[in-house]
PDB file of C-alpha atoms in Angstrom:
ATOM      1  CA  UNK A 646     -70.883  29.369 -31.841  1.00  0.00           C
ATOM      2  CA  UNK A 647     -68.630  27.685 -29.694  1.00  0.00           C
ATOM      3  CA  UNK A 648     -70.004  27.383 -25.871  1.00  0.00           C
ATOM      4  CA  UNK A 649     -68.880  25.507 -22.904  1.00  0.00           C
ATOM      5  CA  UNK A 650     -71.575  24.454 -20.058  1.00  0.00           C
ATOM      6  CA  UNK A 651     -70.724  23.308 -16.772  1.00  0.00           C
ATOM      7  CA  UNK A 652     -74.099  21.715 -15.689  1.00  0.00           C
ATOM      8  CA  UNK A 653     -73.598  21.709 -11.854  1.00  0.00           C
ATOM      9  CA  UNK A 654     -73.484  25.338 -10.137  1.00  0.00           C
ATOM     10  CA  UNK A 655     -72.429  23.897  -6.837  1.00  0.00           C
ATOM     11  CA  UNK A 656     -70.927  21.066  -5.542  1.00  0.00           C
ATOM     12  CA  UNK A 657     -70.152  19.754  -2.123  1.00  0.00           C
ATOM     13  CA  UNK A 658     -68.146  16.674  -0.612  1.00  0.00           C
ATOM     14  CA  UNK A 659     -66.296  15.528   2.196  1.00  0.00           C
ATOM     15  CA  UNK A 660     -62.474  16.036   2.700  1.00  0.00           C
ATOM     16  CA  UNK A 661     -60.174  13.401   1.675  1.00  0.00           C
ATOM     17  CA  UNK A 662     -63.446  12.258  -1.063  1.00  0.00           C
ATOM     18  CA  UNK A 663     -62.888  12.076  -4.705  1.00  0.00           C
ATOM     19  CA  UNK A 664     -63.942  14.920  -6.689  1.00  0.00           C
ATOM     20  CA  UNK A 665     -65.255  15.461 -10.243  1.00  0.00           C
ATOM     21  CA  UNK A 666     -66.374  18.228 -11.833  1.00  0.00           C
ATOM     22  CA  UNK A 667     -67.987  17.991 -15.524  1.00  0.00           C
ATOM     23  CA  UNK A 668     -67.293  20.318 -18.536  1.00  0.00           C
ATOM     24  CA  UNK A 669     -69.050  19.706 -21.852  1.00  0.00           C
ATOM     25  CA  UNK A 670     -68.169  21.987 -24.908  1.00  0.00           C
ATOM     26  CA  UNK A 671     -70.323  22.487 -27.949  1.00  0.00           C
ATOM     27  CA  UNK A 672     -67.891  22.242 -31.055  1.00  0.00           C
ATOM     28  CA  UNK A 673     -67.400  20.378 -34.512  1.00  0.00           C
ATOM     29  CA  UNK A 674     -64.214  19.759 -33.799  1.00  0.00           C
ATOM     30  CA  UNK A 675     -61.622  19.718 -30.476  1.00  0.00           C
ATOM     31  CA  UNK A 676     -60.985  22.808 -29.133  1.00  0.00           C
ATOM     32  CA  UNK A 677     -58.025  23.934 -27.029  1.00  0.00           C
ATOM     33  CA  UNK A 678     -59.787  23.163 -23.301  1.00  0.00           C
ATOM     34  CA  UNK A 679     -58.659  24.614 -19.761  1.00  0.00           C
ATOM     35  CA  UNK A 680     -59.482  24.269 -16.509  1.00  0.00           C
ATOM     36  CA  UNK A 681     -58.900  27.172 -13.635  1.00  0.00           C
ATOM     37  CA  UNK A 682     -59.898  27.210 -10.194  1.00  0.00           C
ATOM     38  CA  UNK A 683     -60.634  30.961  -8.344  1.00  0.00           C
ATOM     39  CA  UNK A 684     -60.143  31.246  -4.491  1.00  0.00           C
ATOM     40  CA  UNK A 685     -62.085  33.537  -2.782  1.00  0.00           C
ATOM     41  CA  UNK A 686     -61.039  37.071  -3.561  1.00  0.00           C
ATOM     42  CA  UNK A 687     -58.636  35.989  -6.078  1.00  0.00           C
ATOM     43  CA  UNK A 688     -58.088  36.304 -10.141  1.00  0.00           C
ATOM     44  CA  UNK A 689     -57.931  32.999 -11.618  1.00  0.00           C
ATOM     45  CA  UNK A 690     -55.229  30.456 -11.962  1.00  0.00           C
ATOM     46  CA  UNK A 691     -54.701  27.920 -14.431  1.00  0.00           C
ATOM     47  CA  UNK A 692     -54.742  24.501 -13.057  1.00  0.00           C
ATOM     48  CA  UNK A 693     -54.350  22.656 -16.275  1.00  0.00           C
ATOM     49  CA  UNK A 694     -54.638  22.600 -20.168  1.00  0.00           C
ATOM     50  CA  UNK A 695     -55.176  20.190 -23.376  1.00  0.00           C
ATOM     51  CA  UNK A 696     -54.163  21.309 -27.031  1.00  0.00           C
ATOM     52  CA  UNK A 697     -53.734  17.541 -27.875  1.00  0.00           C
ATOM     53  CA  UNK A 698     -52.135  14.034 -27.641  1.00  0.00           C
ATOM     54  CA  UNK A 699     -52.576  11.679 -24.004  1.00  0.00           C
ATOM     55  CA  UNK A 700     -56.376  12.509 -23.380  1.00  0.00           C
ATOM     56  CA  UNK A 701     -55.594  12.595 -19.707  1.00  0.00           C
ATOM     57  CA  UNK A 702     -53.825  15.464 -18.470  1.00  0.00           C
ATOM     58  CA  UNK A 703     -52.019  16.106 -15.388  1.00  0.00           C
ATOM     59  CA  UNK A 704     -52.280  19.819 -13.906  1.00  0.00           C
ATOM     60  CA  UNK A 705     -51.415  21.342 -10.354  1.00  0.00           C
ATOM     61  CA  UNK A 706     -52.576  21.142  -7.097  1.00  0.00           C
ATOM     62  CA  UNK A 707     -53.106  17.499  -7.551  1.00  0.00           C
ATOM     63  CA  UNK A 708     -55.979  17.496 -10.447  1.00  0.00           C
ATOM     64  CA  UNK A 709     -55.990  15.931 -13.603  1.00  0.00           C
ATOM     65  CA  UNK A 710     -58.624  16.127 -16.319  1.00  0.00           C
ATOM     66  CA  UNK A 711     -59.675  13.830 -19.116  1.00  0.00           C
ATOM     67  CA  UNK A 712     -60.509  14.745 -22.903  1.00  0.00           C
ATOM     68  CA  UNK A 713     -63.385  12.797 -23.835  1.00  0.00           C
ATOM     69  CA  UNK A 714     -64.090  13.506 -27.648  1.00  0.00           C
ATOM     70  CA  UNK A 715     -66.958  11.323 -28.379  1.00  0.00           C
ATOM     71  CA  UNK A 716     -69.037  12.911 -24.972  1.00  0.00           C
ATOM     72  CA  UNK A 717     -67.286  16.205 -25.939  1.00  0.00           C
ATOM     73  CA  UNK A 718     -66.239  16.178 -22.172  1.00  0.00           C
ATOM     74  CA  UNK A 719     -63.474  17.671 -20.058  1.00  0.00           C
ATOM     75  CA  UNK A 720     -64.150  16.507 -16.617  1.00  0.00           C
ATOM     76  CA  UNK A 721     -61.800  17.803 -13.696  1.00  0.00           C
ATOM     77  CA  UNK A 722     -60.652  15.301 -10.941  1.00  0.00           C
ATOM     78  CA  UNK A 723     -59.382  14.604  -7.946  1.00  0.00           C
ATOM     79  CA  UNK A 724     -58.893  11.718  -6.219  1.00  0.00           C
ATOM     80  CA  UNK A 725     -58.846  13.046  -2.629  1.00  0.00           C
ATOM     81  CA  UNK A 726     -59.793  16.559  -1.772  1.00  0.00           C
ATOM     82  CA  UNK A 727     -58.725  19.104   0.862  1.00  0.00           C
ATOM     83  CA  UNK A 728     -59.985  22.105   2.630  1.00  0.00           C
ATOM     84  CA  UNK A 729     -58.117  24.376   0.623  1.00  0.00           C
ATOM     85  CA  UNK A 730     -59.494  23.241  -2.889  1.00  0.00           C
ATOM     86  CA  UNK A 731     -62.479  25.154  -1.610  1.00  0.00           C
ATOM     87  CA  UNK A 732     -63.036  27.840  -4.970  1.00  0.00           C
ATOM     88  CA  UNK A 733     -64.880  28.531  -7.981  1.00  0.00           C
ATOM     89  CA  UNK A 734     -63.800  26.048 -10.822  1.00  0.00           C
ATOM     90  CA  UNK A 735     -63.931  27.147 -14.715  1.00  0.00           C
ATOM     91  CA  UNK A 736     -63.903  25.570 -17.297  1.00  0.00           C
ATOM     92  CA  UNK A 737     -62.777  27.022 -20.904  1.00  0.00           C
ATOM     93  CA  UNK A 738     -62.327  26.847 -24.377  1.00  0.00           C
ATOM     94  CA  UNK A 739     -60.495  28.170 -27.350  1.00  0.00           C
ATOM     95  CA  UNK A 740     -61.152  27.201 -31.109  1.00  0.00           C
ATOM     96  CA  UNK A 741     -57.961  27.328 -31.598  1.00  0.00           C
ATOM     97  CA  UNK A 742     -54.312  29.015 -30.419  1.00  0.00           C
ATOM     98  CA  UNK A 743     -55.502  32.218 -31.968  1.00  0.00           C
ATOM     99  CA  UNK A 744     -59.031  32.204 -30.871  1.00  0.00           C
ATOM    100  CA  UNK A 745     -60.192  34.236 -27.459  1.00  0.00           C
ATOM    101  CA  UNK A 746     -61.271  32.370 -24.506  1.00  0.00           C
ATOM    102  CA  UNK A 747     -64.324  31.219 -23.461  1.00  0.00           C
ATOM    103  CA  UNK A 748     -65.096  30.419 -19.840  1.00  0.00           C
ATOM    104  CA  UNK A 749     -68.216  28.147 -18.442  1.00  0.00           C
ATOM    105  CA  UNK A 750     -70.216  29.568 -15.944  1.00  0.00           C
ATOM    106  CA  UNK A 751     -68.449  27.976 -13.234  1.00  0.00           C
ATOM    107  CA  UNK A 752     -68.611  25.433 -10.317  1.00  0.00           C
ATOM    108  CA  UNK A 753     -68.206  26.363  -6.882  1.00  0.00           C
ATOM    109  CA  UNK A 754     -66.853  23.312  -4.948  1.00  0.00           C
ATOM    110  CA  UNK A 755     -67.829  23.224  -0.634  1.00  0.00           C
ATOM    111  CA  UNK A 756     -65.834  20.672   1.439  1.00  0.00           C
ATOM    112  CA  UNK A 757     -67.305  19.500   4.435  1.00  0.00           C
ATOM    113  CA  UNK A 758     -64.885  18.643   6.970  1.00  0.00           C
TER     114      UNK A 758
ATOM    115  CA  UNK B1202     -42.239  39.162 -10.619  1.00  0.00           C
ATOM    116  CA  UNK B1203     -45.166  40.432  -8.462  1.00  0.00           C
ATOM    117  CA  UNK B1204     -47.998  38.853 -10.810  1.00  0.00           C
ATOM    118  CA  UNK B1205     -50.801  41.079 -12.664  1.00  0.00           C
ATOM    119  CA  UNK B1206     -51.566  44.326 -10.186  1.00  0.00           C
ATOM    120  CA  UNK B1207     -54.898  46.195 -10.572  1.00  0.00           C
ATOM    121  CA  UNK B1208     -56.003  49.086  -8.700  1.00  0.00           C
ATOM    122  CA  UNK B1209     -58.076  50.028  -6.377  1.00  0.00           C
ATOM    123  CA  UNK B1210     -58.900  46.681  -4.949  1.00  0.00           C
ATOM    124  CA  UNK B1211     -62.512  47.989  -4.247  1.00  0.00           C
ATOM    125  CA  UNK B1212     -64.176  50.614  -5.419  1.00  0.00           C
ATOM    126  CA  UNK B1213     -67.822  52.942  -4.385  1.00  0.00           C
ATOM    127  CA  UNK B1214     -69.503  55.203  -6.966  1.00  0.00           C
ATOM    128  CA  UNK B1215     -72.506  56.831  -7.443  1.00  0.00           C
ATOM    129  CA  UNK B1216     -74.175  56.634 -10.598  1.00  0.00           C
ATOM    130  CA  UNK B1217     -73.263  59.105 -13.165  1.00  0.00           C
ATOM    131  CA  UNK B1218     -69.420  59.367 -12.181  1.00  0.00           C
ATOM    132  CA  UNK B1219     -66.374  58.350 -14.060  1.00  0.00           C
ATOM    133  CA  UNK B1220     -64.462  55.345 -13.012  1.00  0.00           C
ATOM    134  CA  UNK B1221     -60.789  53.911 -13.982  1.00  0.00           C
ATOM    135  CA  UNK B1222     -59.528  50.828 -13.483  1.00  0.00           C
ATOM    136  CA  UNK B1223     -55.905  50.452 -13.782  1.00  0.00           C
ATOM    137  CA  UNK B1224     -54.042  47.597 -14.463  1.00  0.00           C
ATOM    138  CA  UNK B1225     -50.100  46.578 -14.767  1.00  0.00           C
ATOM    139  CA  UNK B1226     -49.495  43.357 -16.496  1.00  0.00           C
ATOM    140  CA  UNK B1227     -46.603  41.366 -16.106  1.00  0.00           C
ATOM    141  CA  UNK B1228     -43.282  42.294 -17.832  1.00  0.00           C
ATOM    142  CA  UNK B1229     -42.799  40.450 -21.171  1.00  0.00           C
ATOM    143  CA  UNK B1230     -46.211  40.143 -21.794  1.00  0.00           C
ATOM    144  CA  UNK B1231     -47.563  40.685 -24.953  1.00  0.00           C
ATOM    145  CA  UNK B1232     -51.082  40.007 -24.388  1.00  0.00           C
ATOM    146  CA  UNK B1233     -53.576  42.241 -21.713  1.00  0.00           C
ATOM    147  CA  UNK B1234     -57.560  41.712 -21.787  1.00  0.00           C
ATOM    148  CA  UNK B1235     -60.248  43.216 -19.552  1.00  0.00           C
ATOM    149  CA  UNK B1236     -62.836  40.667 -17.866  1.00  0.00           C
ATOM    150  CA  UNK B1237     -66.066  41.357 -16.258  1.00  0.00           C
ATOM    151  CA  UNK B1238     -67.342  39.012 -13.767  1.00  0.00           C
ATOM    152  CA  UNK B1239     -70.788  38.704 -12.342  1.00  0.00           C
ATOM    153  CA  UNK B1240     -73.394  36.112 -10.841  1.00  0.00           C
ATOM    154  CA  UNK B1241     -75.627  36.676 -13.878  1.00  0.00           C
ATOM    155  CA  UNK B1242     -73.407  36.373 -16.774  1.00  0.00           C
ATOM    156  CA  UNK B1243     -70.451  34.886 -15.373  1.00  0.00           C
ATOM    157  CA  UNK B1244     -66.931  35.876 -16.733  1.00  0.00           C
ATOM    158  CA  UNK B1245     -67.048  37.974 -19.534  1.00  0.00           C
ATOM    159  CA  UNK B1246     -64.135  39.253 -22.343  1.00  0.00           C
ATOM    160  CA  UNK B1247     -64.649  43.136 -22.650  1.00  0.00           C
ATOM    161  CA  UNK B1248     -61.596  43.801 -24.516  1.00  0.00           C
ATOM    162  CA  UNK B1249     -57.850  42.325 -25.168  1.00  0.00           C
ATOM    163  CA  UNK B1250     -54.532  44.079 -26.377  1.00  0.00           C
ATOM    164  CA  UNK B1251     -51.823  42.591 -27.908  1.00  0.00           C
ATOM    165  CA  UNK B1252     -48.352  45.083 -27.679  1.00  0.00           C
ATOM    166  CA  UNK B1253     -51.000  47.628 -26.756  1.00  0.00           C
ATOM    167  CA  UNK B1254     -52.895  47.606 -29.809  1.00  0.00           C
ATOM    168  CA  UNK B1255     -56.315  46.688 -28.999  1.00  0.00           C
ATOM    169  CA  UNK B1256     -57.624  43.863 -31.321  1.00  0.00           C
ATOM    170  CA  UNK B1257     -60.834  42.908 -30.129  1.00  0.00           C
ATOM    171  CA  UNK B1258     -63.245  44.866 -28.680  1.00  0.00           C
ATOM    172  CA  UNK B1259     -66.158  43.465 -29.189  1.00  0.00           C
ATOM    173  CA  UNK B1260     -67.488  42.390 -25.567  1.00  0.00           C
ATOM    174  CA  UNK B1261     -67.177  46.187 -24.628  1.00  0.00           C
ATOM    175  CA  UNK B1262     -70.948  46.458 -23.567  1.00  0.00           C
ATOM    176  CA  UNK B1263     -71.466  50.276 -24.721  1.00  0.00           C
ATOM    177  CA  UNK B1264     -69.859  53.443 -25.491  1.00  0.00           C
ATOM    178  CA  UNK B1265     -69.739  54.105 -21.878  1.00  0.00           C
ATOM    179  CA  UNK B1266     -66.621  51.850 -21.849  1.00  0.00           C
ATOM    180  CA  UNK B1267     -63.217  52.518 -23.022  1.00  0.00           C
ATOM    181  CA  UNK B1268     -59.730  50.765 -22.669  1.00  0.00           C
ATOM    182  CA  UNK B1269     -56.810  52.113 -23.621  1.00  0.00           C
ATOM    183  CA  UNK B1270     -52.954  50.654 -23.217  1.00  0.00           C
ATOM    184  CA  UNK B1271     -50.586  53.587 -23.761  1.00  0.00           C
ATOM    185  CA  UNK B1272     -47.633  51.433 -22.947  1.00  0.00           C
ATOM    186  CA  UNK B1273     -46.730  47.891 -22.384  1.00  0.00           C
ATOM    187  CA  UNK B1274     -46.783  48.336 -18.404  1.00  0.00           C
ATOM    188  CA  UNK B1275     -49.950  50.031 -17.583  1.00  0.00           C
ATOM    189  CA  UNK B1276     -53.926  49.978 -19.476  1.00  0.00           C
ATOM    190  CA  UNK B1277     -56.842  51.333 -17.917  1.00  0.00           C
ATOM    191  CA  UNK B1278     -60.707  50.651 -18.176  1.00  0.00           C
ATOM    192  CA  UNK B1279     -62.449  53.566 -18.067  1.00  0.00           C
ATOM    193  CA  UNK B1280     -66.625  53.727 -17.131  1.00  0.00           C
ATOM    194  CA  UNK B1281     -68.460  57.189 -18.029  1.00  0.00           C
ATOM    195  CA  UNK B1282     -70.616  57.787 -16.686  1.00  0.00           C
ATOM    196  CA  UNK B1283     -71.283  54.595 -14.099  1.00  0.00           C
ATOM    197  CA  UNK B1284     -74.639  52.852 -13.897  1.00  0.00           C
ATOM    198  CA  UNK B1285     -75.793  50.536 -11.116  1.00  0.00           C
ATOM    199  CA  UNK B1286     -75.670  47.876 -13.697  1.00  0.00           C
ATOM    200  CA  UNK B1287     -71.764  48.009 -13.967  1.00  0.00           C
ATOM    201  CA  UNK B1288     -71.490  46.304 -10.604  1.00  0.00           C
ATOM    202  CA  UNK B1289     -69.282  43.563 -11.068  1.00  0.00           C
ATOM    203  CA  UNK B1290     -65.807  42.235 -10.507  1.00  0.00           C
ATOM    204  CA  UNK B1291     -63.178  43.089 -13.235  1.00  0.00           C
ATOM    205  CA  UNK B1292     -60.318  41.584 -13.896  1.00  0.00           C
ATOM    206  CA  UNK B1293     -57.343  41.902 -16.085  1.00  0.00           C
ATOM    207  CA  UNK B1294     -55.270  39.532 -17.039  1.00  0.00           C
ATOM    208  CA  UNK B1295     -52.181  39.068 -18.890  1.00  0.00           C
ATOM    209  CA  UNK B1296     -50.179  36.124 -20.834  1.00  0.00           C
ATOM    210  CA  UNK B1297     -46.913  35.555 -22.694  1.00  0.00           C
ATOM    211  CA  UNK B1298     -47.927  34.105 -25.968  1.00  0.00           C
ATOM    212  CA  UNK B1299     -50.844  33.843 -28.162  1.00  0.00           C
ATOM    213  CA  UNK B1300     -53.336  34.320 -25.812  1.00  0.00           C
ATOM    214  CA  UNK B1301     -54.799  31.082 -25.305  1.00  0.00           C
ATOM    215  CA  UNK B1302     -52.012  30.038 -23.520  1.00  0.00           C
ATOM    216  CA  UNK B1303     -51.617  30.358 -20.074  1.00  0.00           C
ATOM    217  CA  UNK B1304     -53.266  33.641 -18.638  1.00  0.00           C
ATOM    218  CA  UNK B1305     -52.495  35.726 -15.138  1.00  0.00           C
ATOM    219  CA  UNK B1306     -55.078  37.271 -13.563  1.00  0.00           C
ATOM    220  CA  UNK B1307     -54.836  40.013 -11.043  1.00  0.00           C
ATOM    221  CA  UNK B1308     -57.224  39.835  -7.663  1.00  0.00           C
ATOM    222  CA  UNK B1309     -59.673  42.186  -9.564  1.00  0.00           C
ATOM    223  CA  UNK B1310     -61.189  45.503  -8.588  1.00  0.00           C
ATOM    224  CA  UNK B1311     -65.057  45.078  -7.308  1.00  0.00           C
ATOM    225  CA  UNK B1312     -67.051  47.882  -8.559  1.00  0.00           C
ATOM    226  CA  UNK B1313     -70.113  48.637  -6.786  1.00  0.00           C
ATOM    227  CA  UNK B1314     -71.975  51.804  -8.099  1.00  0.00           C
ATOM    228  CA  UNK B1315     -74.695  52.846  -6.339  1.00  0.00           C
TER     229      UNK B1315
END
């Protein structure tokens, strides 16, 4: 079965440091792969997505995320983070359009000011 | 559009009562599904609807839990009775398409049952 592990629970770094968070998925071949960030108290909101094509995808807020098929890797990035990107990241995966959603445990990011 | 709307927000039981969750999804969707979210298991798919038929219900823990969508504005997940074990966050969530595109969540209703 198709899982996705996000091996650090938390994270923390300074403001205006880079950020990454990694995502590693356990498939045969590429799944669909999101990323969405929770704020405290809120649902979750997609910050970006990858069905296929440019490995390196842009999404909101600043982040981008690169598809790495031979490390079967989604890492999230940032190159300079704020107080606000404070949350719970997820990362998820679909087999394919019509397939259900599975989200990774999660990584909550701190920023130190 | 307002977004996904659940209510309550928060919500106290004892164990052994009956508890609904309500949700509204957002107009034009097609696609509604139930999450449960806790420190132990993370986020979890109970159930998801697509134009109100329910198609997979498979992460419904027991027969305690039911979900039903009589209409494309409004579904409810419904706990009888309530254990201590229910405790979590749910969420509902709703999206336009097939469902793994883009999904709206609502602020989710925390469920403590005591």
């Amino acid at each position: 079965a198709q899982s996705v592990t996000q091996p650090d629970i938390h994270i923390t770094v300074s403001e205006g440091a880079s950020l990454e968070l990694r995502c590693n998925y356990s498939y045969g071949a590429t799944p669909y792969l999101f990323w969405y960030v929770q704020s405290p108290g809120q649902g979750l909101q997609l910050l970006l997505k990858y069905f296929s094509g440019d490995t390196l995808v842009q999404g909101i807020k600043g982040f981008e995320a690169e598809f790495k098929r031979s490390q079967s890797s989604f890492n999230l990035r940032k190159p300079s983070v704020h107080w606000s990107d404070a949350a719970e990241y997820f990362c998820a995966v679909a087999l394919n359009r019509d397939d259900k959603i599975i989200f990774g445990k999660g990584t909550r990011l701190h920023i130190l000011p | 559009d307002a977004g996904v709307i659940q209510s309550p927000r928060h919500e106290v039981t004892e164990m052994g009562q009956e508890v609904t969750l309500r949700c509204k999804p957002i107009s034009g969707h097609d696609y509604l599904f139930w999450y449960r979210q806790t420190m132990m298991r993370g986020l979890e798919l109970l159930i998801y609807f697509n134009n109100n038929v329910p198609i997979d219900d498979s992460g419904m823990p027991e027969d305690r839990f039911s979900a039903k969508m009589p209409n494309a504005s409004f579904s409810t997940l419904k706990i009888q009775p309530s254990e201590p074990r229910d405790s979590a966050v749910y969420f509902c969530a709703s999206s336009p398409q097939l469902h793994s595109y883009e999904q709206y969540f609502g602020p989710g209703t925390r469920l403590t049952v005591t």
